[in-house]
């Protein structure tokens, strides 16, 4: 199967501003930022979306969330807060079929989302 867009970013085949990486996840700045800080954190394993994660992925998914919080803190968002978003499927607004968690912060975010 061909690589996903985010696999190609992880492989450095497409340029991105990577802000954190370990053996399991990679975080990079969103190309179309919706907030002063907008970073995507993705598992290196190309799970298409959260609905297709399996029970075997539970450690990876926990790691992804813990690292999302670490990255948010590293980017200075801990004190004022931030939002983590996972879009799933077309009604959820998912456009890239590789599981990713948005880290959004640096301004007050409205609720509910549009
Ligand atoms: P979603 O709509 O939840 O699937 O989010 C996909 C996100 O990927 C969007 O916020 C896009 O702006 C972002 N995106 C698409 N292409 C790139 C890229 N080459 N580098 C960084 N972010 C990207």
PDB file of C-alpha atoms and ligand atoms in Angstrom:
ATOM      1  CA  UNK A   1       0.000   0.000   0.000  1.00  0.00           C
ATOM      2  CA  UNK A   2       1.178   3.532  -0.681  1.00  0.00           C
ATOM      3  CA  UNK A   3       2.303   5.675   2.233  1.00  0.00           C
ATOM      4  CA  UNK A   4      -0.058   8.146   3.822  1.00  0.00           C
ATOM      5  CA  UNK A   5       0.752  11.853   3.755  1.00  0.00           C
ATOM      6  CA  UNK A   6       1.753  11.707   7.405  1.00  0.00           C
ATOM      7  CA  UNK A   7       3.956   8.631   6.881  1.00  0.00           C
ATOM      8  CA  UNK A   8       5.752  10.654   4.222  1.00  0.00           C
ATOM      9  CA  UNK A   9       6.242  13.525   6.684  1.00  0.00           C
ATOM     10  CA  UNK A  10       7.614  11.094   9.285  1.00  0.00           C
ATOM     11  CA  UNK A  11       9.967   9.675   6.601  1.00  0.00           C
ATOM     12  CA  UNK A  12      11.127  13.244   5.725  1.00  0.00           C
ATOM     13  CA  UNK A  13       9.857  12.799   2.172  1.00  0.00           C
ATOM     14  CA  UNK A  14       7.645  15.869   2.636  1.00  0.00           C
ATOM     15  CA  UNK A  15       8.960  18.845   4.616  1.00  0.00           C
ATOM     16  CA  UNK A  16       7.303  19.733   7.900  1.00  0.00           C
ATOM     17  CA  UNK A  17       8.217  21.547  11.090  1.00  0.00           C
ATOM     18  CA  UNK A  18       8.654  18.594  13.405  1.00  0.00           C
ATOM     19  CA  UNK A  19       8.476  19.620  17.063  1.00  0.00           C
ATOM     20  CA  UNK A  20       8.719  16.199  18.723  1.00  0.00           C
ATOM     21  CA  UNK A  21       9.420  12.619  17.733  1.00  0.00           C
ATOM     22  CA  UNK A  22      10.060   9.335  19.460  1.00  0.00           C
ATOM     23  CA  UNK A  23       9.873   5.696  18.356  1.00  0.00           C
ATOM     24  CA  UNK A  24       6.075   5.676  18.280  1.00  0.00           C
ATOM     25  CA  UNK A  25       4.746   9.152  17.529  1.00  0.00           C
ATOM     26  CA  UNK A  26       5.666  12.307  15.648  1.00  0.00           C
ATOM     27  CA  UNK A  27       4.368  15.851  16.168  1.00  0.00           C
ATOM     28  CA  UNK A  28       4.625  18.607  13.550  1.00  0.00           C
ATOM     29  CA  UNK A  29       3.052  22.003  12.882  1.00  0.00           C
ATOM     30  CA  UNK A  30      -0.186  22.036  10.899  1.00  0.00           C
ATOM     31  CA  UNK A  31       0.300  23.600   7.475  1.00  0.00           C
ATOM     32  CA  UNK A  32      -3.005  25.521   7.838  1.00  0.00           C
ATOM     33  CA  UNK A  33      -2.920  26.668  11.447  1.00  0.00           C
ATOM     34  CA  UNK A  34      -6.293  27.417  13.051  1.00  0.00           C
ATOM     35  CA  UNK A  35      -4.765  28.868  16.222  1.00  0.00           C
ATOM     36  CA  UNK A  36      -1.467  30.541  17.160  1.00  0.00           C
ATOM     37  CA  UNK A  37      -0.219  27.051  18.067  1.00  0.00           C
ATOM     38  CA  UNK A  38      -1.581  24.212  15.937  1.00  0.00           C
ATOM     39  CA  UNK A  39       0.344  20.954  15.953  1.00  0.00           C
ATOM     40  CA  UNK A  40      -0.633  17.477  14.812  1.00  0.00           C
ATOM     41  CA  UNK A  41       0.604  14.440  16.694  1.00  0.00           C
ATOM     42  CA  UNK A  42       0.379  11.131  14.847  1.00  0.00           C
ATOM     43  CA  UNK A  43       1.235   7.529  15.587  1.00  0.00           C
ATOM     44  CA  UNK A  44       3.965   6.288  13.257  1.00  0.00           C
ATOM     45  CA  UNK A  45       1.789   3.220  12.728  1.00  0.00           C
ATOM     46  CA  UNK A  46      -0.673   4.297  10.005  1.00  0.00           C
ATOM     47  CA  UNK A  47      -3.978   3.579  11.752  1.00  0.00           C
ATOM     48  CA  UNK A  48      -6.475   5.248   9.364  1.00  0.00           C
ATOM     49  CA  UNK A  49      -8.724   6.703  12.072  1.00  0.00           C
ATOM     50  CA  UNK A  50      -9.681   6.121  15.693  1.00  0.00           C
ATOM     51  CA  UNK A  51     -12.682   4.006  14.640  1.00  0.00           C
ATOM     52  CA  UNK A  52     -10.240   1.533  13.098  1.00  0.00           C
ATOM     53  CA  UNK A  53      -7.878   1.251  16.040  1.00  0.00           C
ATOM     54  CA  UNK A  54      -7.838  -2.183  17.635  1.00  0.00           C
ATOM     55  CA  UNK A  55      -7.528  -3.318  21.259  1.00  0.00           C
ATOM     56  CA  UNK A  56      -3.865  -4.094  20.461  1.00  0.00           C
ATOM     57  CA  UNK A  57      -3.342  -0.340  19.956  1.00  0.00           C
ATOM     58  CA  UNK A  58      -4.292   0.612  23.507  1.00  0.00           C
ATOM     59  CA  UNK A  59      -0.734   1.309  24.680  1.00  0.00           C
ATOM     60  CA  UNK A  60       0.025   3.304  21.549  1.00  0.00           C
ATOM     61  CA  UNK A  61      -3.124   5.397  21.966  1.00  0.00           C
ATOM     62  CA  UNK A  62      -2.336   6.099  25.611  1.00  0.00           C
ATOM     63  CA  UNK A  63       1.197   7.069  24.612  1.00  0.00           C
ATOM     64  CA  UNK A  64      -0.175   9.391  21.913  1.00  0.00           C
ATOM     65  CA  UNK A  65      -2.322  11.283  24.432  1.00  0.00           C
ATOM     66  CA  UNK A  66       0.404  11.502  27.065  1.00  0.00           C
ATOM     67  CA  UNK A  67       2.849  12.824  24.476  1.00  0.00           C
ATOM     68  CA  UNK A  68       0.218  15.280  23.197  1.00  0.00           C
ATOM     69  CA  UNK A  69       0.075  16.739  26.704  1.00  0.00           C
ATOM     70  CA  UNK A  70       3.886  16.820  26.906  1.00  0.00           C
ATOM     71  CA  UNK A  71       4.160  18.558  23.539  1.00  0.00           C
ATOM     72  CA  UNK A  72       1.489  21.090  24.557  1.00  0.00           C
ATOM     73  CA  UNK A  73       3.463  21.846  27.725  1.00  0.00           C
ATOM     74  CA  UNK A  74       6.714  22.107  25.762  1.00  0.00           C
ATOM     75  CA  UNK A  75       5.049  24.634  23.441  1.00  0.00           C
ATOM     76  CA  UNK A  76       3.976  26.769  26.398  1.00  0.00           C
ATOM     77  CA  UNK A  77       0.264  25.885  26.415  1.00  0.00           C
ATOM     78  CA  UNK A  78      -0.044  24.280  29.839  1.00  0.00           C
ATOM     79  CA  UNK A  79      -0.857  27.375  31.876  1.00  0.00           C
ATOM     80  CA  UNK A  80      -3.679  28.789  29.722  1.00  0.00           C
ATOM     81  CA  UNK A  81      -4.919  25.474  28.377  1.00  0.00           C
ATOM     82  CA  UNK A  82      -5.426  23.998  24.944  1.00  0.00           C
ATOM     83  CA  UNK A  83      -7.682  21.654  23.018  1.00  0.00           C
ATOM     84  CA  UNK A  84      -7.000  18.166  21.665  1.00  0.00           C
ATOM     85  CA  UNK A  85      -9.179  17.156  18.698  1.00  0.00           C
ATOM     86  CA  UNK A  86      -9.475  13.884  16.796  1.00  0.00           C
ATOM     87  CA  UNK A  87     -11.684  14.093  13.706  1.00  0.00           C
ATOM     88  CA  UNK A  88     -13.144  10.770  12.567  1.00  0.00           C
ATOM     89  CA  UNK A  89     -14.735  10.201   9.156  1.00  0.00           C
ATOM     90  CA  UNK A  90     -16.451  12.661   6.847  1.00  0.00           C
ATOM     91  CA  UNK A  91     -18.978  14.099   9.313  1.00  0.00           C
ATOM     92  CA  UNK A  92     -16.131  14.513  11.793  1.00  0.00           C
ATOM     93  CA  UNK A  93     -14.165  16.570   9.267  1.00  0.00           C
ATOM     94  CA  UNK A  94     -11.335  14.079   8.784  1.00  0.00           C
ATOM     95  CA  UNK A  95      -9.403  14.844   5.588  1.00  0.00           C
ATOM     96  CA  UNK A  96      -6.213  12.811   6.034  1.00  0.00           C
ATOM     97  CA  UNK A  97      -6.726   9.060   6.556  1.00  0.00           C
ATOM     98  CA  UNK A  98      -3.953   8.626   9.105  1.00  0.00           C
ATOM     99  CA  UNK A  99      -4.987   8.993  12.757  1.00  0.00           C
ATOM    100  CA  UNK A 100      -3.917  12.364  14.133  1.00  0.00           C
ATOM    101  CA  UNK A 101      -4.656  14.440  17.173  1.00  0.00           C
ATOM    102  CA  UNK A 102      -4.782  18.223  16.747  1.00  0.00           C
ATOM    103  CA  UNK A 103      -3.174  20.270  19.543  1.00  0.00           C
ATOM    104  CA  UNK A 104      -4.680  23.760  19.420  1.00  0.00           C
ATOM    105  CA  UNK A 105      -3.841  26.643  21.703  1.00  0.00           C
ATOM    106  CA  UNK A 106      -2.643  30.198  22.088  1.00  0.00           C
ATOM    107  CA  UNK A 107      -6.111  31.748  21.913  1.00  0.00           C
ATOM    108  CA  UNK A 108      -9.505  31.200  23.539  1.00  0.00           C
ATOM    109  CA  UNK A 109     -11.338  28.536  21.525  1.00  0.00           C
ATOM    110  CA  UNK A 110     -15.106  28.637  21.067  1.00  0.00           C
ATOM    111  CA  UNK A 111     -17.437  25.805  21.986  1.00  0.00           C
ATOM    112  CA  UNK A 112     -19.262  24.069  20.393  1.00  0.00           C
ATOM    113  CA  UNK A 113     -17.138  23.667  17.258  1.00  0.00           C
ATOM    114  CA  UNK A 114     -18.813  24.530  13.948  1.00  0.00           C
TER     115      UNK A 114
HETATM  116  P1  LIG B   1      -8.222  16.578   9.592  1.00  0.00           P
HETATM  117  O1  LIG B   1      -9.108  17.542   8.878  1.00  0.00           O
HETATM  118  O2  LIG B   1      -8.595  16.322  11.017  1.00  0.00           O
HETATM  119  O3  LIG B   1      -8.039  15.285   8.801  1.00  0.00           O
HETATM  120  O4  LIG B   1      -6.807  17.274   9.692  1.00  0.00           O
HETATM  121  C1  LIG B   1      -5.831  17.182   8.711  1.00  0.00           C
HETATM  122  C2  LIG B   1      -4.900  18.322   8.959  1.00  0.00           C
HETATM  123  O5  LIG B   1      -3.716  18.076   8.222  1.00  0.00           O
HETATM  124  C3  LIG B   1      -5.441  19.686   8.500  1.00  0.00           C
HETATM  125  O6  LIG B   1      -5.515  20.556   9.614  1.00  0.00           O
HETATM  126  C4  LIG B   1      -4.399  20.138   7.476  1.00  0.00           C
HETATM  127  O7  LIG B   1      -4.154  21.521   7.525  1.00  0.00           O
HETATM  128  C5  LIG B   1      -3.187  19.327   7.866  1.00  0.00           C
HETATM  129  N1  LIG B   1      -2.216  19.103   6.809  1.00  0.00           N
HETATM  130  C6  LIG B   1      -2.476  18.705   5.544  1.00  0.00           C
HETATM  131  N2  LIG B   1      -1.334  18.592   4.847  1.00  0.00           N
HETATM  132  C7  LIG B   1      -0.325  18.919   5.714  1.00  0.00           C
HETATM  133  C8  LIG B   1       1.087  18.994   5.602  1.00  0.00           C
HETATM  134  N3  LIG B   1       1.720  18.702   4.452  1.00  0.00           N
HETATM  135  N4  LIG B   1       1.808  19.370   6.686  1.00  0.00           N
HETATM  136  C9  LIG B   1       1.187  19.677   7.836  1.00  0.00           C
HETATM  137  N5  LIG B   1      -0.148  19.615   8.008  1.00  0.00           N
HETATM  138  C10 LIG B   1      -0.896  19.236   6.967  1.00  0.00           C
END
